[in-house]
Coordinates of C-alpha atoms in Angstrom, one line a residue:
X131 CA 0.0 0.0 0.0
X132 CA 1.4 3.3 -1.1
X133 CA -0.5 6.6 0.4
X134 CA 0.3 10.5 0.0
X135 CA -0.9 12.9 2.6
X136 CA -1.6 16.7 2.6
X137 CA -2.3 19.0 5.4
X138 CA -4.6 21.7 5.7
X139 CA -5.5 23.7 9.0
X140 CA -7.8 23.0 11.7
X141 CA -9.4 26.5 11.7
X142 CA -10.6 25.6 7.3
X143 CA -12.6 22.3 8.5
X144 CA -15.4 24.4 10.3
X145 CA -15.7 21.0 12.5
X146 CA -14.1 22.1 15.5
X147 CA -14.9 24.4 18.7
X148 CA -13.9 27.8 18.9
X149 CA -12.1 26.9 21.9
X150 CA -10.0 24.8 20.4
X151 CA -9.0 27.3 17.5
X152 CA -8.0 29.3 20.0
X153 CA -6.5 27.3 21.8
X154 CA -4.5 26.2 18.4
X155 CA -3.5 30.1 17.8
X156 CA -2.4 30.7 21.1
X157 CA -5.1 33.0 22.4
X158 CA -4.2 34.6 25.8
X159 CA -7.8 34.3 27.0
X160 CA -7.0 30.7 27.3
X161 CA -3.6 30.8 28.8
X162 CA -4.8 30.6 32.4
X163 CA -6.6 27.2 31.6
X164 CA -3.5 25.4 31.4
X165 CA 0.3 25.0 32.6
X166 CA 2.4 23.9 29.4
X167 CA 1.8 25.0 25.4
X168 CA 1.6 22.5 22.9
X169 CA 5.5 23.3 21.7
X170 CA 9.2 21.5 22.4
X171 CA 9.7 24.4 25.1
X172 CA 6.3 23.5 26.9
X173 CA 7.5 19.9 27.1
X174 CA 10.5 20.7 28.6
X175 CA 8.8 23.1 31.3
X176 CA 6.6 19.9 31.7
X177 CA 9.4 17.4 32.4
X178 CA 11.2 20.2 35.2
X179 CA 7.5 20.2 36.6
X180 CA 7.3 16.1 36.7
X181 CA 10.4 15.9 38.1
X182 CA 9.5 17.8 41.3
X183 CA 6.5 15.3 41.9
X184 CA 7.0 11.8 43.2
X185 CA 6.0 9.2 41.0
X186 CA 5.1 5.6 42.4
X187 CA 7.2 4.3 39.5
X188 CA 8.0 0.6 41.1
X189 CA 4.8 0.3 41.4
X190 CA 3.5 1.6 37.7
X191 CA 6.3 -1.0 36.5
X192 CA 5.0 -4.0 38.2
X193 CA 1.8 -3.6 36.8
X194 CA 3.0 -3.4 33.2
X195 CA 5.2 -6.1 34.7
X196 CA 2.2 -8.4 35.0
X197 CA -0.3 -6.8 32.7
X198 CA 2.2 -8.1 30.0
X199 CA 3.7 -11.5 31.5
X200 CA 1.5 -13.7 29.1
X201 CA 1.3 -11.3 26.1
X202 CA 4.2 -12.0 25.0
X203 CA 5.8 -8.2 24.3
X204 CA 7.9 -7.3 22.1
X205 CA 11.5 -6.1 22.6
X206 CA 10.7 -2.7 22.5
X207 CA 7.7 -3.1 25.0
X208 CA 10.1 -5.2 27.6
X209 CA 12.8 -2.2 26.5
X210 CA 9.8 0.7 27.5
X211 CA 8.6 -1.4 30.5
X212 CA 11.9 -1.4 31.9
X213 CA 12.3 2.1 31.1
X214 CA 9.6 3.3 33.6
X215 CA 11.7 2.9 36.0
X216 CA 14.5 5.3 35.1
X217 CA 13.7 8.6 36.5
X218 CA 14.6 10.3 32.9
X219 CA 11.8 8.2 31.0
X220 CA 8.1 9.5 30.8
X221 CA 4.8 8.9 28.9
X222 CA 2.8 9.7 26.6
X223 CA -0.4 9.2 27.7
X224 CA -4.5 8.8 25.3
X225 CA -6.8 7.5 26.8
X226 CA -10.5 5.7 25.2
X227 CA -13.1 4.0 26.6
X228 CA -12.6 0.4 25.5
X229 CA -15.5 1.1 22.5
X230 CA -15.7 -2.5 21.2
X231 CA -13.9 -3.2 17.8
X232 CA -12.3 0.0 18.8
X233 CA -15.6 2.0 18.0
X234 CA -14.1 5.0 15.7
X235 CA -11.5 5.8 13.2
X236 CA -10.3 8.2 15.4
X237 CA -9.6 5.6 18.1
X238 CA -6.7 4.5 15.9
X239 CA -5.2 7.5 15.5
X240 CA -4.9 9.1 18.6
X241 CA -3.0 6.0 19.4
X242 CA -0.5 6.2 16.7
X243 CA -0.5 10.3 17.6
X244 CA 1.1 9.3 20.9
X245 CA 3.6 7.1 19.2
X246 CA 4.3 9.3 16.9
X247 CA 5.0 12.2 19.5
X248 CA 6.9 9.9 21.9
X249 CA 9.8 9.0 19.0
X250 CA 9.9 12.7 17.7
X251 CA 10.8 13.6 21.6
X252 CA 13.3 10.9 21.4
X253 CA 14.8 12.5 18.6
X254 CA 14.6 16.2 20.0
X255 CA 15.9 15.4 23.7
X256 CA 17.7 12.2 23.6
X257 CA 18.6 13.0 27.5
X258 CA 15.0 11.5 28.0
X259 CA 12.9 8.3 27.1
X260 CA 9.3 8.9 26.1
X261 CA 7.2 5.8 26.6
X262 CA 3.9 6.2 24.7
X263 CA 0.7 4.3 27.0
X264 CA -3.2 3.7 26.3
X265 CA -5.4 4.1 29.5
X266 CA -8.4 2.1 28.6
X267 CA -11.3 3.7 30.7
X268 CA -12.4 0.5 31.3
X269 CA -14.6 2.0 34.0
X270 CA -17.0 3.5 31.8
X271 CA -20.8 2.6 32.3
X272 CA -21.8 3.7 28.9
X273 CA -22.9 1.0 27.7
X274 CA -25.0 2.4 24.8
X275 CA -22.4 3.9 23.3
X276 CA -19.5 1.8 23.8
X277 CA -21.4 -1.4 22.2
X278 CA -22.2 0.4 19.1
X279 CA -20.3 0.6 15.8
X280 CA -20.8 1.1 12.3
X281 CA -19.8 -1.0 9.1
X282 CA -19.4 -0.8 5.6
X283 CA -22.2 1.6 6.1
X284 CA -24.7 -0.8 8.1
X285 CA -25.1 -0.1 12.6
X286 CA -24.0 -2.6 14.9
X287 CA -24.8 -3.4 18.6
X288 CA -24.2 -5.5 21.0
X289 CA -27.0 -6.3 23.1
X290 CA -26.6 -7.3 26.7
X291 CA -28.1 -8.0 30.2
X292 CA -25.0 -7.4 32.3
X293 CA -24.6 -4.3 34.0
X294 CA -21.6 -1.7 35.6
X295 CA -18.4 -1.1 34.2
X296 CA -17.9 -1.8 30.4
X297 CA -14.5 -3.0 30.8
X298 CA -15.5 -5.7 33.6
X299 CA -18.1 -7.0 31.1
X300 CA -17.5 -10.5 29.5
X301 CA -17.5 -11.6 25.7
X302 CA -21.0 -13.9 25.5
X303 CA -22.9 -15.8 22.7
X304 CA -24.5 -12.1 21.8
X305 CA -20.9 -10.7 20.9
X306 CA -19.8 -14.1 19.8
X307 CA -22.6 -13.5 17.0
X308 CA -22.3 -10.0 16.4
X309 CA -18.0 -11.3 15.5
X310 CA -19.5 -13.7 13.1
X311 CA -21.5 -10.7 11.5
X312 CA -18.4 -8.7 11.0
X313 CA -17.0 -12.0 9.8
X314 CA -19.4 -11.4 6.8
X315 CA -18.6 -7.9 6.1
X316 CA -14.4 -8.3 6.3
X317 CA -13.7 -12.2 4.8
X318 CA -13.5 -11.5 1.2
X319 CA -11.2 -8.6 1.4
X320 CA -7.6 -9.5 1.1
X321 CA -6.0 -9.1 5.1
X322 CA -9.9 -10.1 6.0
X323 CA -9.3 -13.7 7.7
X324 CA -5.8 -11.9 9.3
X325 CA -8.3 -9.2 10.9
X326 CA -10.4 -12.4 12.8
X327 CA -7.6 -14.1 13.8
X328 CA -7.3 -10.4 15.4
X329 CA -10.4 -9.9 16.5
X330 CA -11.6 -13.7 17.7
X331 CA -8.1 -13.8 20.1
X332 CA -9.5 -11.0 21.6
X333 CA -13.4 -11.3 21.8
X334 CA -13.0 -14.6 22.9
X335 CA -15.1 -16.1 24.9
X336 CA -15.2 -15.3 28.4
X337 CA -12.7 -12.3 28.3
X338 CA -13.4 -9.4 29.2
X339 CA -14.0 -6.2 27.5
X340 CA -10.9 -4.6 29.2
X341 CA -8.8 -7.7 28.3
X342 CA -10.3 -7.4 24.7
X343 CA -9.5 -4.1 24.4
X344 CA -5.7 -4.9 25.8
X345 CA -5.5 -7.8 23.3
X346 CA -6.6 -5.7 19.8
X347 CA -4.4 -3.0 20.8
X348 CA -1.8 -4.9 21.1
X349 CA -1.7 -7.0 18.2
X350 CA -2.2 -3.6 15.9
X351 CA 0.5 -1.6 17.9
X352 CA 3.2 -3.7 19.8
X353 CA 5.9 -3.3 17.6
X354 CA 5.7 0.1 17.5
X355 CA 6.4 -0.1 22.0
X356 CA 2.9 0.9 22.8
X357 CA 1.5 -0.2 26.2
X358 CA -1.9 -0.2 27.5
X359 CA -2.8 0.7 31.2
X360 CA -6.1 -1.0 32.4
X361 CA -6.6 1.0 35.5
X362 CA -9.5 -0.8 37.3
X363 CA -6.5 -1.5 39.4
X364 CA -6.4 -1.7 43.3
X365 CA -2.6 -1.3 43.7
X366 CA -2.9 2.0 41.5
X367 CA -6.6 3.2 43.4
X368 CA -4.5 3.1 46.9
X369 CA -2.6 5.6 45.2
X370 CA -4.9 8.5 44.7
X371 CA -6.8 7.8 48.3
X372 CA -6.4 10.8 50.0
X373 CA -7.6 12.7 46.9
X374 CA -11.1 10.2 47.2
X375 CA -11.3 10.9 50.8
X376 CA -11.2 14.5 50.3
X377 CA -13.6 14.7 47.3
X378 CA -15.5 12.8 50.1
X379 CA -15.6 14.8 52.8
X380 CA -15.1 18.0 51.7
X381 CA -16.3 18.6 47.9
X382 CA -13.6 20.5 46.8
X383 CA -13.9 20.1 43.3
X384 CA -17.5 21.0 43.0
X385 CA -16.0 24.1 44.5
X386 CA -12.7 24.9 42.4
X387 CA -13.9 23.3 39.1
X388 CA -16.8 25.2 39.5
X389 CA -15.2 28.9 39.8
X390 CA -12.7 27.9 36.6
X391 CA -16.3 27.0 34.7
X392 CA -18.0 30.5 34.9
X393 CA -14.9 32.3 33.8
X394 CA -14.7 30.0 30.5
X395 CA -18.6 30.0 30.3
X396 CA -18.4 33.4 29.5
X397 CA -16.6 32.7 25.8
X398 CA -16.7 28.6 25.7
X399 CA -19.1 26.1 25.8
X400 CA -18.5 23.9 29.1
X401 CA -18.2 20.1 28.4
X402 CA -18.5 18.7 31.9
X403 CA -20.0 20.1 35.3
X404 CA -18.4 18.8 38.4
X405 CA -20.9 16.8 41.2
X406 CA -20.6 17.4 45.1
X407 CA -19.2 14.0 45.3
X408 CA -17.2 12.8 42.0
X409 CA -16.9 9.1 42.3
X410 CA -19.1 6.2 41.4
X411 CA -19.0 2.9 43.4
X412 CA -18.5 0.1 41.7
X413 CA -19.0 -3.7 42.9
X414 CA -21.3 -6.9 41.7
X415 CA -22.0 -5.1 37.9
X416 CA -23.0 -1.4 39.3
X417 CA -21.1 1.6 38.5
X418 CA -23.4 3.9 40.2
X419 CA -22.5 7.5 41.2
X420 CA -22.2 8.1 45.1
X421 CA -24.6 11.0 46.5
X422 CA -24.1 12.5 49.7
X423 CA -27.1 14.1 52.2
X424 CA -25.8 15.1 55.3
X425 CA -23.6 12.4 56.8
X426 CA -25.2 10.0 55.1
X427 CA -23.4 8.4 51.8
X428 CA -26.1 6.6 49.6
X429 CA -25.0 4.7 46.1
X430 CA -27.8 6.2 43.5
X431 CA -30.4 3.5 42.0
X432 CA -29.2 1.3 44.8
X433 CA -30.2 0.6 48.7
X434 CA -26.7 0.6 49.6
X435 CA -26.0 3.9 52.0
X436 CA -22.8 4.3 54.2
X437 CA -22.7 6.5 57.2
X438 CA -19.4 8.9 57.0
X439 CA -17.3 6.8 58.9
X440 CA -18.5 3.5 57.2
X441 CA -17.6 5.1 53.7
X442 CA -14.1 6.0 54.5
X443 CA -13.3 2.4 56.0
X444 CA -15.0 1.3 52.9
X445 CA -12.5 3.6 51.0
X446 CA -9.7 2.3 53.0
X447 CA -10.2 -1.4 52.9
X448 CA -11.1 -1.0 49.4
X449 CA -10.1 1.4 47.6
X450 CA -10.7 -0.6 43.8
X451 CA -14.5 0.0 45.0
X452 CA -14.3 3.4 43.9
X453 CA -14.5 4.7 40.1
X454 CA -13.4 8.2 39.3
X455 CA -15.7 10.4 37.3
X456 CA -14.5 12.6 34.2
X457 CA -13.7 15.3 37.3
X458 CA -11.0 12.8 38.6
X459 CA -10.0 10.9 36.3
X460 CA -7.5 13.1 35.1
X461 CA -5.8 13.5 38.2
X462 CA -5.5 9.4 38.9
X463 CA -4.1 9.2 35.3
X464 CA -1.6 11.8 36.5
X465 CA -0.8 10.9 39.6
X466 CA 0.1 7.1 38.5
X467 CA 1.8 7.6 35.6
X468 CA 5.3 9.6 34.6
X469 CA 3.4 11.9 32.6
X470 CA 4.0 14.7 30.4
X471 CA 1.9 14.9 27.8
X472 CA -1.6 14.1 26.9
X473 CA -3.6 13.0 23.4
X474 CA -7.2 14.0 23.2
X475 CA -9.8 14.8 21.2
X476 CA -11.4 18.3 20.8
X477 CA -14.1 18.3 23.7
X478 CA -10.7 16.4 25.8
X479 CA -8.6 19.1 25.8
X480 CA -11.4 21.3 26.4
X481 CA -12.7 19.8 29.6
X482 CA -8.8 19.3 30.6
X483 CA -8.7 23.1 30.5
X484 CA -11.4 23.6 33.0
X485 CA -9.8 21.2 36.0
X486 CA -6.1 22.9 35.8
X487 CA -7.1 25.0 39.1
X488 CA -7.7 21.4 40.8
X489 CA -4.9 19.8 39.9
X490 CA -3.3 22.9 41.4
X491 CA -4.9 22.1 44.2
X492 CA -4.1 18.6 44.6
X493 CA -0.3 19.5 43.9
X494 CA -0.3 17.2 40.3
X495 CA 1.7 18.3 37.4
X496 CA -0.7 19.2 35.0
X497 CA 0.5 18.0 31.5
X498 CA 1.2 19.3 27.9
X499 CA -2.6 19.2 26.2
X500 CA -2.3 18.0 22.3
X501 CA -4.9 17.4 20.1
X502 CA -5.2 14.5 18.9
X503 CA -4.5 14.2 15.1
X504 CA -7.3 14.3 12.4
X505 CA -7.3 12.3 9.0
X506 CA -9.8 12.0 6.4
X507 CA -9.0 8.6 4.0
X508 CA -9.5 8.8 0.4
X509 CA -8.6 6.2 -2.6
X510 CA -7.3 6.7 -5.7
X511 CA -10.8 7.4 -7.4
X512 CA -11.6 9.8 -5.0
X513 CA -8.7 11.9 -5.7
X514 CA -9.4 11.8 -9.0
X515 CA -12.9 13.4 -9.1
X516 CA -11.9 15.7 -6.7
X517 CA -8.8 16.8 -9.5
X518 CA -11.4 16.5 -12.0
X519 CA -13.7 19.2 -10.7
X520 CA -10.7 21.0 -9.9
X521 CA -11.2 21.2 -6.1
X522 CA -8.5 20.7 -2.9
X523 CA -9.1 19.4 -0.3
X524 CA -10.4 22.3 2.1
X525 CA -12.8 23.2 -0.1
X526 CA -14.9 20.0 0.9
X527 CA -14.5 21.4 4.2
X528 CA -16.9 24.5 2.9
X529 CA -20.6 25.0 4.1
X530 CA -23.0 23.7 0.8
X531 CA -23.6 27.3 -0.4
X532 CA -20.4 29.1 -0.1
X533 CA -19.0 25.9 -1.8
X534 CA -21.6 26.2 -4.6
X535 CA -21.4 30.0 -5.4
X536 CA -17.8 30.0 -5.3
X537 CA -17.7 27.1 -7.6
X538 CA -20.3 28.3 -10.1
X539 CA -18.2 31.5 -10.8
X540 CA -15.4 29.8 -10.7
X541 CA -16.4 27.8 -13.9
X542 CA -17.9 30.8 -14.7
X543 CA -15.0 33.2 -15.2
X544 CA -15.9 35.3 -13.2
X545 CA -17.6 36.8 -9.5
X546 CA -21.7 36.6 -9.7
X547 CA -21.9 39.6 -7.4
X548 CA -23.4 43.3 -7.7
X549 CA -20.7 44.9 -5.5
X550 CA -20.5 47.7 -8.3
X551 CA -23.8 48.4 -8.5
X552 CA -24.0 48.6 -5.0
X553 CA -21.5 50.6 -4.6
X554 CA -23.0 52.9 -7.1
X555 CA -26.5 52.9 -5.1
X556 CA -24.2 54.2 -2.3
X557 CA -23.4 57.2 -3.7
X558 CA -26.2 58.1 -5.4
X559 CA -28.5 57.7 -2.2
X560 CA -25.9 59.7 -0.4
X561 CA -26.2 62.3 -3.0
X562 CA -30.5 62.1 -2.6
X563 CA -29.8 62.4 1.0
X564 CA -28.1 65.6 0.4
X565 CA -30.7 66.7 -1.8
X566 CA -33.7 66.0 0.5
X567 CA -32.4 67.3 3.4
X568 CA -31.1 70.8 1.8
X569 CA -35.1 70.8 0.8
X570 CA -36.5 69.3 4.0
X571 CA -34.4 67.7 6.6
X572 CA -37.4 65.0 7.6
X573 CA -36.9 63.7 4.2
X574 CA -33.9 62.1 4.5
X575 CA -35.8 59.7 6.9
X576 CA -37.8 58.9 3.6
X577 CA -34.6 58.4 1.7
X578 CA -33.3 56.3 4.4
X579 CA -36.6 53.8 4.0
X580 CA -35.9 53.7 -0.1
X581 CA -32.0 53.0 -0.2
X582 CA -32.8 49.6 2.4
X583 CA -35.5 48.8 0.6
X584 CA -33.0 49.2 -2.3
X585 CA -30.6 47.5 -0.7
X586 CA -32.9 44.2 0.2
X587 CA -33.5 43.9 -3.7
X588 CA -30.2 44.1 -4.9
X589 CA -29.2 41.4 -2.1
X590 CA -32.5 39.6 -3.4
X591 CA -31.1 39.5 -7.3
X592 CA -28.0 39.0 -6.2
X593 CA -29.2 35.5 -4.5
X594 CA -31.3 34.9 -8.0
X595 CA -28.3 35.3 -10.0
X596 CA -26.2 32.8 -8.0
X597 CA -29.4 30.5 -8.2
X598 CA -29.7 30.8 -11.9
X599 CA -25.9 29.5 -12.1
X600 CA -26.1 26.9 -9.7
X601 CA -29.6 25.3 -12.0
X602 CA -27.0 25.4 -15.1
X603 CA -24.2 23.8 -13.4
X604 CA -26.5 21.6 -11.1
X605 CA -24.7 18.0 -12.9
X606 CA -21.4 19.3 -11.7
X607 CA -22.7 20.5 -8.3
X608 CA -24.6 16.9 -7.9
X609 CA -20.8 15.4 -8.6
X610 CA -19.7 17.6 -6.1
X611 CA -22.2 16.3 -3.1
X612 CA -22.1 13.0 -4.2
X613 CA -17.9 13.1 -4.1
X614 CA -18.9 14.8 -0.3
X615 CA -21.5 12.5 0.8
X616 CA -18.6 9.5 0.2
X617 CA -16.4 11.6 2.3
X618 CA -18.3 13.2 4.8
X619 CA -20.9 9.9 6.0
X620 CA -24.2 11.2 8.0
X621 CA -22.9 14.7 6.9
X622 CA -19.9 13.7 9.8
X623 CA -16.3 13.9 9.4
X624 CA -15.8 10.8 8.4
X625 CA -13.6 9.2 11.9
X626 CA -16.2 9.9 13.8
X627 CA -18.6 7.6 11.7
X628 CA -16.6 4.9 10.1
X629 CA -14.3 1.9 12.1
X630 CA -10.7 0.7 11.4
X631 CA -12.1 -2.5 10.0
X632 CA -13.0 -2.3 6.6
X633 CA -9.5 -0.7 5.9
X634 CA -7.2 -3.2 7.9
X635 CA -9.4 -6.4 6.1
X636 CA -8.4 -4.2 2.9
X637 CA -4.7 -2.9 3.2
X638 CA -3.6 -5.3 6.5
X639 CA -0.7 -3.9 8.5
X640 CA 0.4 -1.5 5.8
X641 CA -3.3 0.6 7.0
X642 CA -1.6 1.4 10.4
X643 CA 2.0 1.8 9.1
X644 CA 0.3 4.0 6.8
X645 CA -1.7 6.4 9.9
X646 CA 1.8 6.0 11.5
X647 CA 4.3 7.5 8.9
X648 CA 1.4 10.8 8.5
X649 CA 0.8 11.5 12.1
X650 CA 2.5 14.6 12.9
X651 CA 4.0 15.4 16.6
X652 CA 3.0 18.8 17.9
X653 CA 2.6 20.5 14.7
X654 CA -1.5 20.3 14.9
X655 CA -2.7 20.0 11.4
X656 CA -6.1 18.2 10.0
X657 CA -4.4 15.1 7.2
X658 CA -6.1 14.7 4.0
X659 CA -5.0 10.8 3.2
X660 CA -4.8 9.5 -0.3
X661 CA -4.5 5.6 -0.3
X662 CA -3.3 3.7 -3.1

């Protein structure tokens, strides 16, 4: 498989969040939402920052340790395993819910962002090791959305009775069948019987969703020195204890994440509002959230209630009872891992901005904020229709009716507009105005009423104009949305729409060698993929 890729800017996509465009330019509004930018320098200023905090890394090792003892790892995962424990080395951390058959596009290529990033910091301070690690939120109760996926244009789902976490769920006959239907849609493509041998090893039987997860990733990305961090973890819960007990007892980031919301609130959109008590409890298939009235601790949907001092021997004994919410989670990912740098999507690095004040609080290094990389995938015959109607690639990006008008003229020859005449009408109704009011100055009122009455017509046969060439070109405009519709599925981009499958069963390896050589590090452009 040969590919060729082309990069074009966030800001021309139109599918992003202000916030993030601003973020991308380096707007100062935003500069007291985080602690690092998204540069070499801010890495470094992340690394002095991680070095002043003590990381458990013994124990971050012995759980790769025995997360990988029967996966047989590869030289460079033993190599990066090893490496955690060197004081110099630290990760690169994205982090998914454990979606099955990945989910998204997208899920691919944040993961081979981070490896991209870690070996381009390699290169740029060879002082330090960069170990690149997926933290499955294996946690996640979700299970709607994590069961669903989409193929060869046809919806998926796995349909279950067992409840709680995702990641504790196990493979049954009803994901057992919904394999076989995938089996169906892959098989006769070329690398097809490769990607089961994939997917069955991991969805097999009994496993769980966490484990499957582990397992796919894996096999796609273990030469490369990825490792993936299942965090559903008691060893690693002990370690962020006293931050449960005090989002326990005293609600502190209801109160601190709540003061950085109303200052973005007032330019941003928020994407996550924090609770009193941020934790869920999670036992026997619940992952319920924990609510708090008075003293009294009570597990939502549930009978189970804990007096204050019951709750915090419960959090003592067992710590691996208690989830972290979207408000924490952040900070347990921090605190057990060598961080310096995280992966994430575009409503990621936006709620990461609003918790910076309590990670301040809770003395963690807050780290580096990328976002994740972007690719649309087109073959050979898409290219070639977009050539032939003489189009790039950010045009696609372009709302339907700035797309057409500009197109239409283009062909054309030349702009469909009456800015002459309008400027024309300008003067001559400043010249009336001059007129009428030398006669009668409440006339100019009068003249006022006729020039935007004026004005709504011109704008009015302006729009007719543009209409008129848009009917004559309307077989060239129809090859235009039909070349989009391919592109765009649902009117989406298209990674967060389509899944991995259909092109690994088609290209095999070469599809993730392929993401791999055109993911940028920390240069933050939108890649337009042509695959051969």
């Amino acid at each position: 498989m040969k590919s060729h890729c082309t990069y074009i800017s966030y800001q021309s996509t139109n599918s992003f969040s202000d916030l993030i465009y601003d973020y991308l330019s380096g707007n100062e509004n935003l500069k007291q939402f985080f602690s690092h930018a998204p540069t070499i320098e801010g890495v470094k200023s992340a690394i002095a920052a991680r070095k002043n905090f003590s990381t458990q890394r013994g124990l971050i090792y012995d759980v790769f340790t025995e997360a990988y003892q029967n996966a047989q790892p590869t030289s460079i995962q033993s190599t990066n395993i090893s490496l955690l424990k060197d004081e110099n080395t630290f990760t690169i951390c994205t982090a998914h819910q454990p979606n099955i058959f990945t989910g998204y596009l997208y899920f691919i290529y944040k993961t081979a962002h981070i490896i991209a990033i870690a070996k381009e910091l390699k290169a740029s301070l060879p002082e330090f090791n960069f170990v690149p690690v997926f933290y499955i939120g294996s946690e996640d109760n979700d299970f709607d959305e994590l069961s669903k996926f989409k193929l060869n244009g046809k919806s998926f789902q796995w349909n279950s009775d067992q409840k709680g976490a995702v990641g504790r769920m196990k493979v049954d006959k009803n994901l057992l069948f919904l394999l076989e239907e995938v089996n169906k849609e892959v098989s006769h493509l070329p690398f097809g019987p490769a990607l089961m041998d994939i997917l069955r090893k991991a969805y097999a039987k009994g496993n769980d969703i966490a484990g499957a997860t582990f397992s796919l990733l894996n096999d796609l990305f273990a030469e490369e020195g990825l490792l993936v961090l299942q965090p559903d973890n008691p060893g690693l819960k002990k370690s962020i204890q006293q931050i449960m007990k005090d989002d326990l007892l005293h609600q502190s980031a209801e109160k601190i994440v709540g003061a950085t919301n109303k200052l973005i609130e007032e330019n941003y959109k928020l994407q996550v509002n924090p609770r009193p008590v941020n934790l869920f409890y999670l036992r026997d298939g619940i992952r319920n959230r924990i609510d708090k009235r008075g003293n009294i601790y009570s597990v939502d949907d549930t009978i189970i209630k804990f007096t204050e001092q019951e709750m915090l021997q419960e959090l003592e004994e067992y710590p691996d009872r208690f989830s972290p919410n979207v408000i924490l989670r952040g900070i347990y990912q921090e605190t057990i891992l060598p961080n310096i740098l995280f992966v994430g999507g575009g409503s990621e690095v936006a709620y990461w901005m609003q918790l910076k004040n309590l990670f301040q609080h809770y003395h963690v290094p807050f780290p580096v904020l990328v976002l994740r990389n972007s690719f649309m995938l087109m073959d050979t015959i898409q290219k070639h229709k977009l050539k032939e109607l003489e189009l790039n690639a950010a045009d696609l990006f372009k709302e339907e009716i700035q797309l057409s008008n500009e197109y239409v003229q283009q062909l054309a020859g030349k702009e469909i507009n009456l800015k002459n005449e309008e400027e024309e009408s300008k003067k001559l109704f400043q010249q009336l105005k001059s007129a009428a009011s030398s006669i009668d100055k409440t006339l100019t009122q009068h003249v006022h009423a006729l020039e935007t009455e004026h004005f709504k017509k011109l704008a009015a046969l302006e729009k007719k104009m543009l209409k008129a060439e848009r009917n004559k070109q309307s077989t060239q405009l129809q090859r235009i949305w039909k070349l989009k519709s391919s592109l765009f599925p649902n009117n989406s981009l298209q990674e967060r729409y389509e899944n991995f499958m259909p092109y690994y069963a088609q290209f095999g390896p070469a599809f993730i060698k392929s993401i791999l050589e055109h993911s940028h590090s920390l240069e933050q452009e939108f890649g337009v993929i042509v695959m051969k």
